[in-house]
mmCIF file of C-alpha atoms in Angstrom:
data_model
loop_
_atom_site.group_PDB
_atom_site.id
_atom_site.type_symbol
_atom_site.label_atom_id
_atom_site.label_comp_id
_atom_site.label_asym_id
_atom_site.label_seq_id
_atom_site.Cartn_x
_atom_site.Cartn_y
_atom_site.Cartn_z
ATOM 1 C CA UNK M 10 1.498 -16.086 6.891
ATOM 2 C CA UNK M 11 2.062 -12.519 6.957
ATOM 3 C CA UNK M 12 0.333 -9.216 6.387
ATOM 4 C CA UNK M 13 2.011 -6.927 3.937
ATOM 5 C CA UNK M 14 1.193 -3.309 3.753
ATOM 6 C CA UNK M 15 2.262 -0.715 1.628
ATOM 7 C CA UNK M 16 1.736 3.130 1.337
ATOM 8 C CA UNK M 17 2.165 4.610 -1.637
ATOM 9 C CA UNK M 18 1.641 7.132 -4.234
ATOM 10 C CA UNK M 19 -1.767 6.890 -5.653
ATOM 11 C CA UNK M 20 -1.042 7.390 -9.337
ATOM 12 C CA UNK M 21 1.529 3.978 -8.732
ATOM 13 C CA UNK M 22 -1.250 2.009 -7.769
ATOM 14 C CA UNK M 23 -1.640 0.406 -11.417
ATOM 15 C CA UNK M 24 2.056 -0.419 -11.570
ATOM 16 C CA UNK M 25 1.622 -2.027 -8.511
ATOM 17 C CA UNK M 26 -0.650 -4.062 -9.436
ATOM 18 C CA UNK M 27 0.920 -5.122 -12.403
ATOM 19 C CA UNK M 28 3.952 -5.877 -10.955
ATOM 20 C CA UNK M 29 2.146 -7.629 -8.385
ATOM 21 C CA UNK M 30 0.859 -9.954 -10.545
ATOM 22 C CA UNK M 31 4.100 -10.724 -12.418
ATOM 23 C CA UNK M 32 5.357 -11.598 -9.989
ATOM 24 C CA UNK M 33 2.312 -14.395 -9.404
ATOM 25 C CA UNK M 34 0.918 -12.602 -6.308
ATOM 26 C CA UNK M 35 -2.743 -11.897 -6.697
ATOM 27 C CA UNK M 36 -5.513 -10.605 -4.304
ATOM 28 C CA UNK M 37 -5.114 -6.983 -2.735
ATOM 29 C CA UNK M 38 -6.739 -4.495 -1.220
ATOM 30 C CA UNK M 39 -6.681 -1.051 -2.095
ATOM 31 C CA UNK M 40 -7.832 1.829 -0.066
ATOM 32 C CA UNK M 41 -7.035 5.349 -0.511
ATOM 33 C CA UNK M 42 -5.874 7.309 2.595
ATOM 34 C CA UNK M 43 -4.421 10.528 3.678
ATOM 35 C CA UNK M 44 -1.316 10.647 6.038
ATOM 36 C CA UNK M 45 2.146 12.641 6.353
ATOM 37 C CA UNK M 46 5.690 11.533 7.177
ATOM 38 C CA UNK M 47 8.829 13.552 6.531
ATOM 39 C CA UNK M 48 7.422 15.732 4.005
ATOM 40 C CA UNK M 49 4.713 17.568 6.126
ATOM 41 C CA UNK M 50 2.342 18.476 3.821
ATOM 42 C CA UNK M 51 2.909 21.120 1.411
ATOM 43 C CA UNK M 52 1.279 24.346 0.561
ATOM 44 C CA UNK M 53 -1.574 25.482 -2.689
ATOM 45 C CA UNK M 54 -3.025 28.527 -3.451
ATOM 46 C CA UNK M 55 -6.522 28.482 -4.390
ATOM 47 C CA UNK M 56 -7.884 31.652 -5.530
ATOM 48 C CA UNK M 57 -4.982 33.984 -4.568
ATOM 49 C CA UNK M 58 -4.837 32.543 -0.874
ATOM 50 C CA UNK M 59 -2.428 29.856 0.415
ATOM 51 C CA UNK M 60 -3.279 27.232 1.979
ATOM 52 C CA UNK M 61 -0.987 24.264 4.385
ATOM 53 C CA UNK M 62 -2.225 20.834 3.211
ATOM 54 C CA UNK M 63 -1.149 18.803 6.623
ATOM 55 C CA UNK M 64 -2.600 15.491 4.706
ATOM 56 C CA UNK M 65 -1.618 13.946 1.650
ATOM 57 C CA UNK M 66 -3.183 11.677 -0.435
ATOM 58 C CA UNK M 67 -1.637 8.093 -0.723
ATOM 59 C CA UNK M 68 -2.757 4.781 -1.376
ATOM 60 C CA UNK M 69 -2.403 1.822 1.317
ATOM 61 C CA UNK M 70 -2.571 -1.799 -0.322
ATOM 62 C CA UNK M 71 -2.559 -4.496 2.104
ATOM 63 C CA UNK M 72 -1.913 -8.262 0.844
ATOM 64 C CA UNK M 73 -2.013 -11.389 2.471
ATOM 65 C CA UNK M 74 0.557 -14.137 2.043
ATOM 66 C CA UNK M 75 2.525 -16.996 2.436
ATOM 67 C CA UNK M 76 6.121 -16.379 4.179
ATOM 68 C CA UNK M 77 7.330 -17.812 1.208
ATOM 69 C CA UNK M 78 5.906 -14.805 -0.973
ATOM 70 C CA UNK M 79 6.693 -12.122 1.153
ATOM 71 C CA UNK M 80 10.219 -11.013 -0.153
ATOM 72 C CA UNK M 81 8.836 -11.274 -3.777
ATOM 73 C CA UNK M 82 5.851 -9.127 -3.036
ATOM 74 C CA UNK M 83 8.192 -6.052 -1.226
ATOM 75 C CA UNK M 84 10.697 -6.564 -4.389
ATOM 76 C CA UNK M 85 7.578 -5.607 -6.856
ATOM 77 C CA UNK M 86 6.270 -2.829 -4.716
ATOM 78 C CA UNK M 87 9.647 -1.331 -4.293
ATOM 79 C CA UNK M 88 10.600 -1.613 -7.936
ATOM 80 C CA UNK M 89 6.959 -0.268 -9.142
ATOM 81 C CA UNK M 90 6.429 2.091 -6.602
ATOM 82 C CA UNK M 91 9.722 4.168 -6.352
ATOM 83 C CA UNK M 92 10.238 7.598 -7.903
ATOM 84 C CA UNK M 93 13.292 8.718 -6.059
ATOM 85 C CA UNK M 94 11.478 11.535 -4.590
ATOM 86 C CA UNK M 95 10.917 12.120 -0.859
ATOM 87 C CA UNK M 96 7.324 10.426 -0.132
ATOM 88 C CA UNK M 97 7.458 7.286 -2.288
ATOM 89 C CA UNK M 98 5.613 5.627 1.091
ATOM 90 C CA UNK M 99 6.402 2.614 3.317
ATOM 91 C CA UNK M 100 5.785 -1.067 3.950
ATOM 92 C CA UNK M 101 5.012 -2.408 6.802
ATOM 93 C CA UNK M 102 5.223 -6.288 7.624
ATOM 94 C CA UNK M 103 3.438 -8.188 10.265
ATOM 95 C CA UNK M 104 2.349 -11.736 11.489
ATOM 96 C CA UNK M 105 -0.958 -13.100 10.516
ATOM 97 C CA UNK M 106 -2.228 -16.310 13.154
ATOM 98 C CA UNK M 107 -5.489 -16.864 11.264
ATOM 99 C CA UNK M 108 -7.506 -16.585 7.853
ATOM 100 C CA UNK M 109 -11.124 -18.129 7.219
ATOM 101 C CA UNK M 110 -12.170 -17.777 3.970
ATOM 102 C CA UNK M 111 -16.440 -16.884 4.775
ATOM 103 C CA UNK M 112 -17.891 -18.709 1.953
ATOM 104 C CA UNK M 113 -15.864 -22.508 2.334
ATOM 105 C CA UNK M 114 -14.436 -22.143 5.973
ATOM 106 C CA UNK M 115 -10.926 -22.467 4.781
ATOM 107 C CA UNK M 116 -8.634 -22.014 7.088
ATOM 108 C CA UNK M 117 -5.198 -20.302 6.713
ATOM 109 C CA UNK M 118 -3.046 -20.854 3.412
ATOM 110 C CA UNK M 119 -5.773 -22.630 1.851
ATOM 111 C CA UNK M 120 -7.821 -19.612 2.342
ATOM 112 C CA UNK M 121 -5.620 -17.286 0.808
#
C-alpha cells in the first residue's frame, strides 16, 4: 500500500477529484495549506502599501492505495492539476505498513 500526496493549486481541487474518480480511485482527503517552493511568495498591495506574501495558498490531498493504483492516481493528478505555470505543486509517494478501518477492524487493503 502506499500513501500518495499531492500539493496543488486550490482552485484544481475539483478537477482532481473528478479525475480521480475516473479513473476509479475514490476516498481522499483534502486539506488546505500554505507553503512556498521555487516561487517565493509574491507581492500585493493593499491600500497603497505592498506587502511580501512568504506563504501561498495550496491544497494537499493525500490518498491511500493499493500499489496497483498508484501510477493511475499520479497520471490523473498530473493531467488535472497542471497549468504549465511555475507552482502547479508536487507529489510525494511513500510506504504505508498498516490501515485499520475503526468501525469493522479491517485491516490493510480491505480497509481501504
Amino acid at each position: 500500500m502506499k500513501k500518495v500526496e499531492a500539493i496543488i493549486k486550490p482552485f484544481k481541487l475539483d478537477d482532481v477529484r473528478e479525475a480521480l474518480s475516473a479513473a476509479g480511485i475514490t476516498g481522499m482527503t483534502a486539506i488546505e495549506v500554505k507553503g512556498f517552493g521555487r516561487q517565493k511568495g509574491h507581492t500585493e498591495l493593499y491600500r497603497g502599501a505592498e506587502y511580501v506574501v512568504d506563504f501561498l495558498p495550496k491544497v494537499k490531498v493525500e490518498l491511500i492505495l493499493a500499489d496497483d493504483q498508484v501510477d493511475d492516481c499520479i497520471n490523473a493528478i498530473t493531467a488535472a492539476a497542471r497549468t504549465g505555470k511555475i507552482g502547479d505543486g508536487k507529489i510525494f509517494v511513500s510506504d504505508v505498513s498498516r490501515v485499520v478501518r475503526i468501525r469493522t477492524g479491517e485491516e490493510d487493503e480491505a480497509a481501504i
